[in-house]
Amino acid sequence: MIKVVFTYRTAKENLPELMDKFAESANNPKFISDVTSSKIDMFKRTDGDYVYVVLDIYYNSREDYETRTRFERSLAEWNEIWFSPNNKHEEISVEVFDIL
């Protein structure tokens, strides 16, 4: 099993929009795939004018994570949500950990 840690930063006033993006990613039927995560935990931290949101997403294997990522990136709608040039939120890091 692996844990993938996604860290995002956004201005406080843009947090509702970021949370809407997470909700759409989780609930839109277009984004359902055969391979998916087994668990997701979400955390937030405020530092000055910014909010940091961390997603811990668990997958059964690195292969499952890579398969899911290829699926997401193949969808224009997904890319518009997360990788639009007008995106107000910054993906700070993506880290992959093996569960011991």
PDB file of N, CA and C in Angstrom:
ATOM      1  N   MET A   1       0.856  -1.175   0.000  1.00  0.00           N
ATOM      2  CA  MET A   1       0.000   0.000   0.000  1.00  0.00           C
ATOM      3  C   MET A   1       0.898   1.233   0.000  1.00  0.00           C
ATOM      4  N   ILE A   2       0.406   2.317  -0.638  1.00  0.00           N
ATOM      5  CA  ILE A   2       1.130   3.579  -0.632  1.00  0.00           C
ATOM      6  C   ILE A   2       0.205   4.699  -0.173  1.00  0.00           C
ATOM      7  N   LYS A   3       0.843   5.783   0.265  1.00  0.00           N
ATOM      8  CA  LYS A   3       0.120   7.011   0.598  1.00  0.00           C
ATOM      9  C   LYS A   3       0.712   8.109  -0.273  1.00  0.00           C
ATOM     10  N   VAL A   4      -0.150   8.832  -0.970  1.00  0.00           N
ATOM     11  CA  VAL A   4       0.282   9.963  -1.785  1.00  0.00           C
ATOM     12  C   VAL A   4      -0.207  11.222  -1.080  1.00  0.00           C
ATOM     13  N   VAL A   5       0.732  12.125  -0.800  1.00  0.00           N
ATOM     14  CA  VAL A   5       0.426  13.348  -0.073  1.00  0.00           C
ATOM     15  C   VAL A   5       0.459  14.521  -1.052  1.00  0.00           C
ATOM     16  N   PHE A   6      -0.717  15.107  -1.285  1.00  0.00           N
ATOM     17  CA  PHE A   6      -0.855  16.281  -2.134  1.00  0.00           C
ATOM     18  C   PHE A   6      -0.992  17.500  -1.229  1.00  0.00           C
ATOM     19  N   THR A   7      -0.183  18.517  -1.454  1.00  0.00           N
ATOM     20  CA  THR A   7      -0.262  19.737  -0.663  1.00  0.00           C
ATOM     21  C   THR A   7      -0.588  20.912  -1.584  1.00  0.00           C
ATOM     22  N   TYR A   8      -1.638  21.641  -1.223  1.00  0.00           N
ATOM     23  CA  TYR A   8      -2.103  22.793  -1.990  1.00  0.00           C
ATOM     24  C   TYR A   8      -2.050  24.041  -1.120  1.00  0.00           C
ATOM     25  N   ARG A   9      -1.823  25.183  -1.778  1.00  0.00           N
ATOM     26  CA  ARG A   9      -1.868  26.477  -1.087  1.00  0.00           C
ATOM     27  C   ARG A   9      -2.813  27.388  -1.858  1.00  0.00           C
ATOM     28  N   THR A  10      -3.642  28.109  -1.104  1.00  0.00           N
ATOM     29  CA  THR A  10      -4.551  29.072  -1.714  1.00  0.00           C
ATOM     30  C   THR A  10      -4.747  30.234  -0.755  1.00  0.00           C
ATOM     31  N   ALA A  11      -5.128  31.370  -1.297  1.00  0.00           N
ATOM     32  CA  ALA A  11      -5.475  32.511  -0.456  1.00  0.00           C
ATOM     33  C   ALA A  11      -6.746  32.176   0.322  1.00  0.00           C
ATOM     34  N   LYS A  12      -6.847  32.718   1.527  1.00  0.00           N
ATOM     35  CA  LYS A  12      -8.022  32.431   2.372  1.00  0.00           C
ATOM     36  C   LYS A  12      -9.328  32.646   1.621  1.00  0.00           C
ATOM     37  N   GLU A  13      -9.411  33.731   0.865  1.00  0.00           N
ATOM     38  CA  GLU A  13     -10.674  34.043   0.182  1.00  0.00           C
ATOM     39  C   GLU A  13     -10.989  33.066  -0.943  1.00  0.00           C
ATOM     40  N   ASN A  14      -9.999  32.296  -1.383  1.00  0.00           N
ATOM     41  CA  ASN A  14     -10.229  31.322  -2.458  1.00  0.00           C
ATOM     42  C   ASN A  14     -10.461  29.895  -1.949  1.00  0.00           C
ATOM     43  N   LEU A  15     -10.447  29.719  -0.633  1.00  0.00           N
ATOM     44  CA  LEU A  15     -10.643  28.375  -0.078  1.00  0.00           C
ATOM     45  C   LEU A  15     -11.981  27.759  -0.490  1.00  0.00           C
ATOM     46  N   PRO A  16     -13.106  28.480  -0.469  1.00  0.00           N
ATOM     47  CA  PRO A  16     -14.366  27.847  -0.901  1.00  0.00           C
ATOM     48  C   PRO A  16     -14.289  27.301  -2.326  1.00  0.00           C
ATOM     49  N   GLU A  17     -13.635  28.021  -3.218  1.00  0.00           N
ATOM     50  CA  GLU A  17     -13.491  27.547  -4.594  1.00  0.00           C
ATOM     51  C   GLU A  17     -12.652  26.270  -4.654  1.00  0.00           C
ATOM     52  N   LEU A  18     -11.571  26.227  -3.891  1.00  0.00           N
ATOM     53  CA  LEU A  18     -10.743  25.018  -3.852  1.00  0.00           C
ATOM     54  C   LEU A  18     -11.539  23.831  -3.309  1.00  0.00           C
ATOM     55  N   MET A  19     -12.308  24.063  -2.263  1.00  0.00           N
ATOM     56  CA  MET A  19     -13.111  22.986  -1.688  1.00  0.00           C
ATOM     57  C   MET A  19     -14.164  22.507  -2.694  1.00  0.00           C
ATOM     58  N   ASP A  20     -14.722  23.421  -3.480  1.00  0.00           N
ATOM     59  CA  ASP A  20     -15.666  23.034  -4.536  1.00  0.00           C
ATOM     60  C   ASP A  20     -14.980  22.139  -5.568  1.00  0.00           C
ATOM     61  N   LYS A  21     -13.724  22.440  -5.883  1.00  0.00           N
ATOM     62  CA  LYS A  21     -12.981  21.607  -6.840  1.00  0.00           C
ATOM     63  C   LYS A  21     -12.779  20.203  -6.290  1.00  0.00           C
ATOM     64  N   PHE A  22     -12.457  20.105  -5.015  1.00  0.00           N
ATOM     65  CA  PHE A  22     -12.311  18.784  -4.410  1.00  0.00           C
ATOM     66  C   PHE A  22     -13.634  18.021  -4.465  1.00  0.00           C
ATOM     67  N   ALA A  23     -14.723  18.711  -4.150  1.00  0.00           N
ATOM     68  CA  ALA A  23     -16.046  18.068  -4.168  1.00  0.00           C
ATOM     69  C   ALA A  23     -16.407  17.611  -5.570  1.00  0.00           C
ATOM     70  N   GLU A  24     -16.162  18.451  -6.572  1.00  0.00           N
ATOM     71  CA  GLU A  24     -16.475  18.055  -7.942  1.00  0.00           C
ATOM     72  C   GLU A  24     -15.630  16.856  -8.368  1.00  0.00           C
ATOM     73  N   SER A  25     -14.368  16.866  -7.993  1.00  0.00           N
ATOM     74  CA  SER A  25     -13.480  15.750  -8.341  1.00  0.00           C
ATOM     75  C   SER A  25     -13.961  14.441  -7.727  1.00  0.00           C
ATOM     76  N   ALA A  26     -14.520  14.525  -6.539  1.00  0.00           N
ATOM     77  CA  ALA A  26     -14.976  13.327  -5.835  1.00  0.00           C
ATOM     78  C   ALA A  26     -16.350  12.854  -6.282  1.00  0.00           C
ATOM     79  N   ASN A  27     -17.208  13.785  -6.733  1.00  0.00           N
ATOM     80  CA  ASN A  27     -18.618  13.443  -6.953  1.00  0.00           C
ATOM     81  C   ASN A  27     -19.065  13.398  -8.408  1.00  0.00           C
ATOM     82  N   ASN A  28     -18.263  13.901  -9.321  1.00  0.00           N
ATOM     83  CA  ASN A  28     -18.670  13.920 -10.725  1.00  0.00           C
ATOM     84  C   ASN A  28     -18.537  12.512 -11.319  1.00  0.00           C
ATOM     85  N   PRO A  29     -19.613  11.933 -11.859  1.00  0.00           N
ATOM     86  CA  PRO A  29     -19.551  10.583 -12.428  1.00  0.00           C
ATOM     87  C   PRO A  29     -18.521  10.429 -13.548  1.00  0.00           C
ATOM     88  N   LYS A  30     -18.178  11.530 -14.226  1.00  0.00           N
ATOM     89  CA  LYS A  30     -17.168  11.465 -15.283  1.00  0.00           C
ATOM     90  C   LYS A  30     -15.807  11.034 -14.748  1.00  0.00           C
ATOM     91  N   PHE A  31     -15.591  11.237 -13.449  1.00  0.00           N
ATOM     92  CA  PHE A  31     -14.285  10.990 -12.869  1.00  0.00           C
ATOM     93  C   PHE A  31     -14.189   9.638 -12.160  1.00  0.00           C
ATOM     94  N   ILE A  32     -15.177   8.788 -12.369  1.00  0.00           N
ATOM     95  CA  ILE A  32     -15.142   7.449 -11.782  1.00  0.00           C
ATOM     96  C   ILE A  32     -14.314   6.548 -12.687  1.00  0.00           C
ATOM     97  N   SER A  33     -13.392   5.831 -12.081  1.00  0.00           N
ATOM     98  CA  SER A  33     -12.543   4.913 -12.850  1.00  0.00           C
ATOM     99  C   SER A  33     -12.538   3.543 -12.187  1.00  0.00           C
ATOM    100  N   ASP A  34     -12.073   2.555 -12.930  1.00  0.00           N
ATOM    101  CA  ASP A  34     -11.973   1.194 -12.379  1.00  0.00           C
ATOM    102  C   ASP A  34     -11.005   1.149 -11.204  1.00  0.00           C
ATOM    103  N   VAL A  35      -9.902   1.874 -11.352  1.00  0.00           N
ATOM    104  CA  VAL A  35      -8.908   1.933 -10.275  1.00  0.00           C
ATOM    105  C   VAL A  35      -9.109   3.232  -9.523  1.00  0.00           C
ATOM    106  N   THR A  36      -9.180   3.135  -8.216  1.00  0.00           N
ATOM    107  CA  THR A  36      -9.386   4.325  -7.405  1.00  0.00           C
ATOM    108  C   THR A  36      -8.656   4.164  -6.073  1.00  0.00           C
ATOM    109  N   SER A  37      -8.691   5.192  -5.283  1.00  0.00           N
ATOM    110  CA  SER A  37      -8.035   5.147  -3.984  1.00  0.00           C
ATOM    111  C   SER A  37      -8.845   4.291  -3.014  1.00  0.00           C
ATOM    112  N   SER A  38      -8.187   3.872  -1.942  1.00  0.00           N
ATOM    113  CA  SER A  38      -8.887   3.095  -0.925  1.00  0.00           C
ATOM    114  C   SER A  38      -9.312   3.957   0.260  1.00  0.00           C
ATOM    115  N   LYS A  39      -8.695   5.147   0.384  1.00  0.00           N
ATOM    116  CA  LYS A  39      -9.024   6.033   1.509  1.00  0.00           C
ATOM    117  C   LYS A  39      -8.451   7.412   1.215  1.00  0.00           C
ATOM    118  N   ILE A  40      -9.150   8.453   1.689  1.00  0.00           N
ATOM    119  CA  ILE A  40      -8.655   9.822   1.569  1.00  0.00           C
ATOM    120  C   ILE A  40      -8.872  10.530   2.909  1.00  0.00           C
ATOM    121  N   ASP A  41      -7.809  11.172   3.405  1.00  0.00           N
ATOM    122  CA  ASP A  41      -7.894  12.037   4.582  1.00  0.00           C
ATOM    123  C   ASP A  41      -7.526  13.449   4.136  1.00  0.00           C
ATOM    124  N   MET A  42      -8.218  14.464   4.684  1.00  0.00           N
ATOM    125  CA  MET A  42      -7.962  15.849   4.310  1.00  0.00           C
ATOM    126  C   MET A  42      -7.679  16.674   5.564  1.00  0.00           C
ATOM    127  N   PHE A  43      -6.698  17.560   5.435  1.00  0.00           N
ATOM    128  CA  PHE A  43      -6.286  18.424   6.541  1.00  0.00           C
ATOM    129  C   PHE A  43      -6.119  19.844   6.017  1.00  0.00           C
ATOM    130  N   LYS A  44      -6.240  20.817   6.915  1.00  0.00           N
ATOM    131  CA  LYS A  44      -5.967  22.200   6.504  1.00  0.00           C
ATOM    132  C   LYS A  44      -5.227  22.916   7.613  1.00  0.00           C
ATOM    133  N   ARG A  45      -4.439  23.915   7.181  1.00  0.00           N
ATOM    134  CA  ARG A  45      -3.676  24.750   8.094  1.00  0.00           C
ATOM    135  C   ARG A  45      -3.679  26.158   7.534  1.00  0.00           C
ATOM    136  N   THR A  46      -3.937  27.131   8.404  1.00  0.00           N
ATOM    137  CA  THR A  46      -3.912  28.528   7.988  1.00  0.00           C
ATOM    138  C   THR A  46      -2.609  29.157   8.462  1.00  0.00           C
ATOM    139  N   ASP A  47      -1.979  29.896   7.540  1.00  0.00           N
ATOM    140  CA  ASP A  47      -0.731  30.586   7.854  1.00  0.00           C
ATOM    141  C   ASP A  47      -0.802  31.965   7.201  1.00  0.00           C
ATOM    142  N   GLY A  48      -1.082  32.979   8.007  1.00  0.00           N
ATOM    143  CA  GLY A  48      -1.227  34.333   7.471  1.00  0.00           C
ATOM    144  C   GLY A  48      -2.408  34.421   6.527  1.00  0.00           C
ATOM    145  N   ASP A  49      -2.148  34.881   5.305  1.00  0.00           N
ATOM    146  CA  ASP A  49      -3.214  35.047   4.311  1.00  0.00           C
ATOM    147  C   ASP A  49      -3.482  33.786   3.502  1.00  0.00           C
ATOM    148  N   TYR A  50      -2.778  32.706   3.807  1.00  0.00           N
ATOM    149  CA  TYR A  50      -2.880  31.477   3.005  1.00  0.00           C
ATOM    150  C   TYR A  50      -3.437  30.317   3.823  1.00  0.00           C
ATOM    151  N   VAL A  51      -4.070  29.417   3.082  1.00  0.00           N
ATOM    152  CA  VAL A  51      -4.547  28.164   3.664  1.00  0.00           C
ATOM    153  C   VAL A  51      -3.852  27.038   2.906  1.00  0.00           C
ATOM    154  N   TYR A  52      -3.335  26.084   3.648  1.00  0.00           N
ATOM    155  CA  TYR A  52      -2.714  24.898   3.072  1.00  0.00           C
ATOM    156  C   TYR A  52      -3.656  23.734   3.293  1.00  0.00           C
ATOM    157  N   VAL A  53      -3.938  23.013   2.221  1.00  0.00           N
ATOM    158  CA  VAL A  53      -4.795  21.834   2.306  1.00  0.00           C
ATOM    159  C   VAL A  53      -3.949  20.641   1.885  1.00  0.00           C
ATOM    160  N   VAL A  54      -3.970  19.621   2.731  1.00  0.00           N
ATOM    161  CA  VAL A  54      -3.205  18.403   2.473  1.00  0.00           C
ATOM    162  C   VAL A  54      -4.186  17.253   2.309  1.00  0.00           C
ATOM    163  N   LEU A  55      -4.008  16.509   1.228  1.00  0.00           N
ATOM    164  CA  LEU A  55      -4.783  15.288   1.002  1.00  0.00           C
ATOM    165  C   LEU A  55      -3.839  14.105   1.137  1.00  0.00           C
ATOM    166  N   ASP A  56      -4.162  13.192   2.018  1.00  0.00           N
ATOM    167  CA  ASP A  56      -3.474  11.906   2.093  1.00  0.00           C
ATOM    168  C   ASP A  56      -4.370  10.909   1.370  1.00  0.00           C
ATOM    169  N   ILE A  57      -3.901  10.431   0.228  1.00  0.00           N
ATOM    170  CA  ILE A  57      -4.701   9.514  -0.586  1.00  0.00           C
ATOM    171  C   ILE A  57      -3.980   8.173  -0.622  1.00  0.00           C
ATOM    172  N   TYR A  58      -4.688   7.133  -0.242  1.00  0.00           N
ATOM    173  CA  TYR A  58      -4.108   5.795  -0.143  1.00  0.00           C
ATOM    174  C   TYR A  58      -4.518   4.949  -1.344  1.00  0.00           C
ATOM    175  N   TYR A  59      -3.550   4.241  -1.885  1.00  0.00           N
ATOM    176  CA  TYR A  59      -3.776   3.315  -3.004  1.00  0.00           C
ATOM    177  C   TYR A  59      -3.198   1.960  -2.632  1.00  0.00           C
ATOM    178  N   ASN A  60      -3.754   0.918  -3.218  1.00  0.00           N
ATOM    179  CA  ASN A  60      -3.258  -0.427  -2.942  1.00  0.00           C
ATOM    180  C   ASN A  60      -1.846  -0.645  -3.450  1.00  0.00           C
ATOM    181  N   SER A  61      -1.468   0.087  -4.511  1.00  0.00           N
ATOM    182  CA  SER A  61      -0.125  -0.089  -5.064  1.00  0.00           C
ATOM    183  C   SER A  61       0.261   1.172  -5.845  1.00  0.00           C
ATOM    184  N   ARG A  62       1.529   1.287  -6.124  1.00  0.00           N
ATOM    185  CA  ARG A  62       2.025   2.383  -6.956  1.00  0.00           C
ATOM    186  C   ARG A  62       1.412   2.293  -8.363  1.00  0.00           C
ATOM    187  N   GLU A  63       1.245   1.077  -8.853  1.00  0.00           N
ATOM    188  CA  GLU A  63       0.629   0.875 -10.167  1.00  0.00           C
ATOM    189  C   GLU A  63      -0.797   1.426 -10.190  1.00  0.00           C
ATOM    190  N   ASP A  64      -1.567   1.181  -9.122  1.00  0.00           N
ATOM    191  CA  ASP A  64      -2.930   1.739  -9.053  1.00  0.00           C
ATOM    192  C   ASP A  64      -2.896   3.264  -9.092  1.00  0.00           C
ATOM    193  N   TYR A  65      -1.976   3.869  -8.362  1.00  0.00           N
ATOM    194  CA  TYR A  65      -1.837   5.324  -8.361  1.00  0.00           C
ATOM    195  C   TYR A  65      -1.503   5.839  -9.756  1.00  0.00           C
ATOM    196  N   GLU A  66      -0.563   5.205 -10.415  1.00  0.00           N
ATOM    197  CA  GLU A  66      -0.159   5.630 -11.757  1.00  0.00           C
ATOM    198  C   GLU A  66      -1.288   5.439 -12.765  1.00  0.00           C
ATOM    199  N   THR A  67      -2.040   4.357 -12.632  1.00  0.00           N
ATOM    200  CA  THR A  67      -3.181   4.112 -13.518  1.00  0.00           C
ATOM    201  C   THR A  67      -4.245   5.183 -13.312  1.00  0.00           C
ATOM    202  N   ARG A  68      -4.557   5.485 -12.062  1.00  0.00           N
ATOM    203  CA  ARG A  68      -5.546   6.514 -11.751  1.00  0.00           C
ATOM    204  C   ARG A  68      -5.089   7.877 -12.275  1.00  0.00           C
ATOM    205  N   THR A  69      -3.819   8.193 -12.113  1.00  0.00           N
ATOM    206  CA  THR A  69      -3.291   9.475 -12.579  1.00  0.00           C
ATOM    207  C   THR A  69      -3.385   9.588 -14.099  1.00  0.00           C
ATOM    208  N   ARG A  70      -3.054   8.527 -14.814  1.00  0.00           N
ATOM    209  CA  ARG A  70      -3.183   8.543 -16.280  1.00  0.00           C
ATOM    210  C   ARG A  70      -4.633   8.776 -16.687  1.00  0.00           C
ATOM    211  N   PHE A  71      -5.564   8.117 -15.993  1.00  0.00           N
ATOM    212  CA  PHE A  71      -6.992   8.300 -16.273  1.00  0.00           C
ATOM    213  C   PHE A  71      -7.393   9.763 -16.076  1.00  0.00           C
ATOM    214  N   GLU A  72      -7.032  10.337 -14.926  1.00  0.00           N
ATOM    215  CA  GLU A  72      -7.394  11.725 -14.641  1.00  0.00           C
ATOM    216  C   GLU A  72      -6.841  12.667 -15.709  1.00  0.00           C
ATOM    217  N   ARG A  73      -5.584  12.515 -16.030  1.00  0.00           N
ATOM    218  CA  ARG A  73      -4.923  13.425 -16.973  1.00  0.00           C
ATOM    219  C   ARG A  73      -5.442  13.258 -18.399  1.00  0.00           C
ATOM    220  N   SER A  74      -6.122  12.154 -18.680  1.00  0.00           N
ATOM    221  CA  SER A  74      -6.676  11.944 -20.021  1.00  0.00           C
ATOM    222  C   SER A  74      -8.000  12.681 -20.217  1.00  0.00           C
ATOM    223  N   LEU A  75      -8.540  13.263 -19.159  1.00  0.00           N
ATOM    224  CA  LEU A  75      -9.843  13.930 -19.209  1.00  0.00           C
ATOM    225  C   LEU A  75      -9.689  15.449 -19.273  1.00  0.00           C
ATOM    226  N   ALA A  76     -10.216  16.044 -20.326  1.00  0.00           N
ATOM    227  CA  ALA A  76     -10.142  17.504 -20.482  1.00  0.00           C
ATOM    228  C   ALA A  76     -10.788  18.218 -19.293  1.00  0.00           C
ATOM    229  N   GLU A  77     -11.902  17.681 -18.800  1.00  0.00           N
ATOM    230  CA  GLU A  77     -12.603  18.312 -17.677  1.00  0.00           C
ATOM    231  C   GLU A  77     -11.740  18.319 -16.424  1.00  0.00           C
ATOM    232  N   TRP A  78     -11.002  17.226 -16.183  1.00  0.00           N
ATOM    233  CA  TRP A  78     -10.113  17.135 -15.016  1.00  0.00           C
ATOM    234  C   TRP A  78      -9.007  18.184 -15.141  1.00  0.00           C
ATOM    235  N   ASN A  79      -8.412  18.245 -16.319  1.00  0.00           N
ATOM    236  CA  ASN A  79      -7.321  19.189 -16.537  1.00  0.00           C
ATOM    237  C   ASN A  79      -7.799  20.630 -16.406  1.00  0.00           C
ATOM    238  N   GLU A  80      -9.030  20.898 -16.815  1.00  0.00           N
ATOM    239  CA  GLU A  80      -9.575  22.247 -16.668  1.00  0.00           C
ATOM    240  C   GLU A  80      -9.747  22.602 -15.192  1.00  0.00           C
ATOM    241  N   ILE A  81     -10.162  21.649 -14.382  1.00  0.00           N
ATOM    242  CA  ILE A  81     -10.339  21.897 -12.946  1.00  0.00           C
ATOM    243  C   ILE A  81      -9.000  22.169 -12.271  1.00  0.00           C
ATOM    244  N   TRP A  82      -8.013  21.322 -12.542  1.00  0.00           N
ATOM    245  CA  TRP A  82      -6.772  21.350 -11.754  1.00  0.00           C
ATOM    246  C   TRP A  82      -5.582  22.023 -12.421  1.00  0.00           C
ATOM    247  N   PHE A  83      -5.592  22.149 -13.737  1.00  0.00           N
ATOM    248  CA  PHE A  83      -4.391  22.648 -14.414  1.00  0.00           C
ATOM    249  C   PHE A  83      -4.670  23.817 -15.352  1.00  0.00           C
ATOM    250  N   SER A  84      -5.772  24.489 -15.163  1.00  0.00           N
ATOM    251  CA  SER A  84      -6.113  25.657 -15.971  1.00  0.00           C
ATOM    252  C   SER A  84      -5.115  26.787 -15.694  1.00  0.00           C
ATOM    253  N   PRO A  85      -4.773  27.557 -16.711  1.00  0.00           N
ATOM    254  CA  PRO A  85      -3.883  28.703 -16.490  1.00  0.00           C
ATOM    255  C   PRO A  85      -4.481  29.740 -15.533  1.00  0.00           C
ATOM    256  N   ASN A  86      -5.806  29.719 -15.365  1.00  0.00           N
ATOM    257  CA  ASN A  86      -6.487  30.667 -14.470  1.00  0.00           C
ATOM    258  C   ASN A  86      -6.646  30.135 -13.051  1.00  0.00           C
ATOM    259  N   ASN A  87      -6.047  28.997 -12.767  1.00  0.00           N
ATOM    260  CA  ASN A  87      -6.169  28.367 -11.458  1.00  0.00           C
ATOM    261  C   ASN A  87      -5.613  29.292 -10.371  1.00  0.00           C
ATOM    262  N   LYS A  88      -6.371  29.505  -9.318  1.00  0.00           N
ATOM    263  CA  LYS A  88      -5.966  30.382  -8.217  1.00  0.00           C
ATOM    264  C   LYS A  88      -5.234  29.616  -7.111  1.00  0.00           C
ATOM    265  N   HIS A  89      -5.100  28.326  -7.263  1.00  0.00           N
ATOM    266  CA  HIS A  89      -4.553  27.478  -6.213  1.00  0.00           C
ATOM    267  C   HIS A  89      -3.255  26.858  -6.705  1.00  0.00           C
ATOM    268  N   GLU A  90      -2.322  26.708  -5.797  1.00  0.00           N
ATOM    269  CA  GLU A  90      -1.014  26.163  -6.162  1.00  0.00           C
ATOM    270  C   GLU A  90      -0.832  24.774  -5.553  1.00  0.00           C
ATOM    271  N   GLU A  91      -0.480  23.819  -6.399  1.00  0.00           N
ATOM    272  CA  GLU A  91      -0.100  22.505  -5.903  1.00  0.00           C
ATOM    273  C   GLU A  91       1.359  22.619  -5.489  1.00  0.00           C
ATOM    274  N   ILE A  92       1.610  22.569  -4.196  1.00  0.00           N
ATOM    275  CA  ILE A  92       2.943  22.760  -3.640  1.00  0.00           C
ATOM    276  C   ILE A  92       3.793  21.524  -3.848  1.00  0.00           C
ATOM    277  N   SER A  93       3.213  20.351  -3.592  1.00  0.00           N
ATOM    278  CA  SER A  93       3.998  19.120  -3.712  1.00  0.00           C
ATOM    279  C   SER A  93       3.107  17.900  -3.832  1.00  0.00           C
ATOM    280  N   VAL A  94       3.699  16.854  -4.380  1.00  0.00           N
ATOM    281  CA  VAL A  94       3.097  15.523  -4.424  1.00  0.00           C
ATOM    282  C   VAL A  94       4.199  14.562  -3.985  1.00  0.00           C
ATOM    283  N   GLU A  95       3.951  13.856  -2.897  1.00  0.00           N
ATOM    284  CA  GLU A  95       4.946  12.941  -2.349  1.00  0.00           C
ATOM    285  C   GLU A  95       4.323  11.554  -2.225  1.00  0.00           C
ATOM    286  N   VAL A  96       5.081  10.536  -2.597  1.00  0.00           N
ATOM    287  CA  VAL A  96       4.599   9.154  -2.536  1.00  0.00           C
ATOM    288  C   VAL A  96       5.399   8.411  -1.468  1.00  0.00           C
ATOM    289  N   PHE A  97       4.673   7.776  -0.551  1.00  0.00           N
ATOM    290  CA  PHE A  97       5.279   7.021   0.544  1.00  0.00           C
ATOM    291  C   PHE A  97       4.798   5.584   0.510  1.00  0.00           C
ATOM    292  N   ASP A  98       5.706   4.646   0.746  1.00  0.00           N
ATOM    293  CA  ASP A  98       5.330   3.259   0.953  1.00  0.00           C
ATOM    294  C   ASP A  98       4.860   3.104   2.387  1.00  0.00           C
ATOM    295  N   ILE A  99       3.761   2.402   2.590  1.00  0.00           N
ATOM    296  CA  ILE A  99       3.272   2.116   3.930  1.00  0.00           C
ATOM    297  C   ILE A  99       4.069   0.934   4.485  1.00  0.00           C
ATOM    298  N   LEU A 100       4.614   1.117   5.653  1.00  0.00           N
ATOM    299  CA  LEU A 100       5.423   0.037   6.265  1.00  0.00           C
ATOM    300  C   LEU A 100       4.579  -0.807   7.202  1.00  0.00           C
TER     301      LEU A 100
END
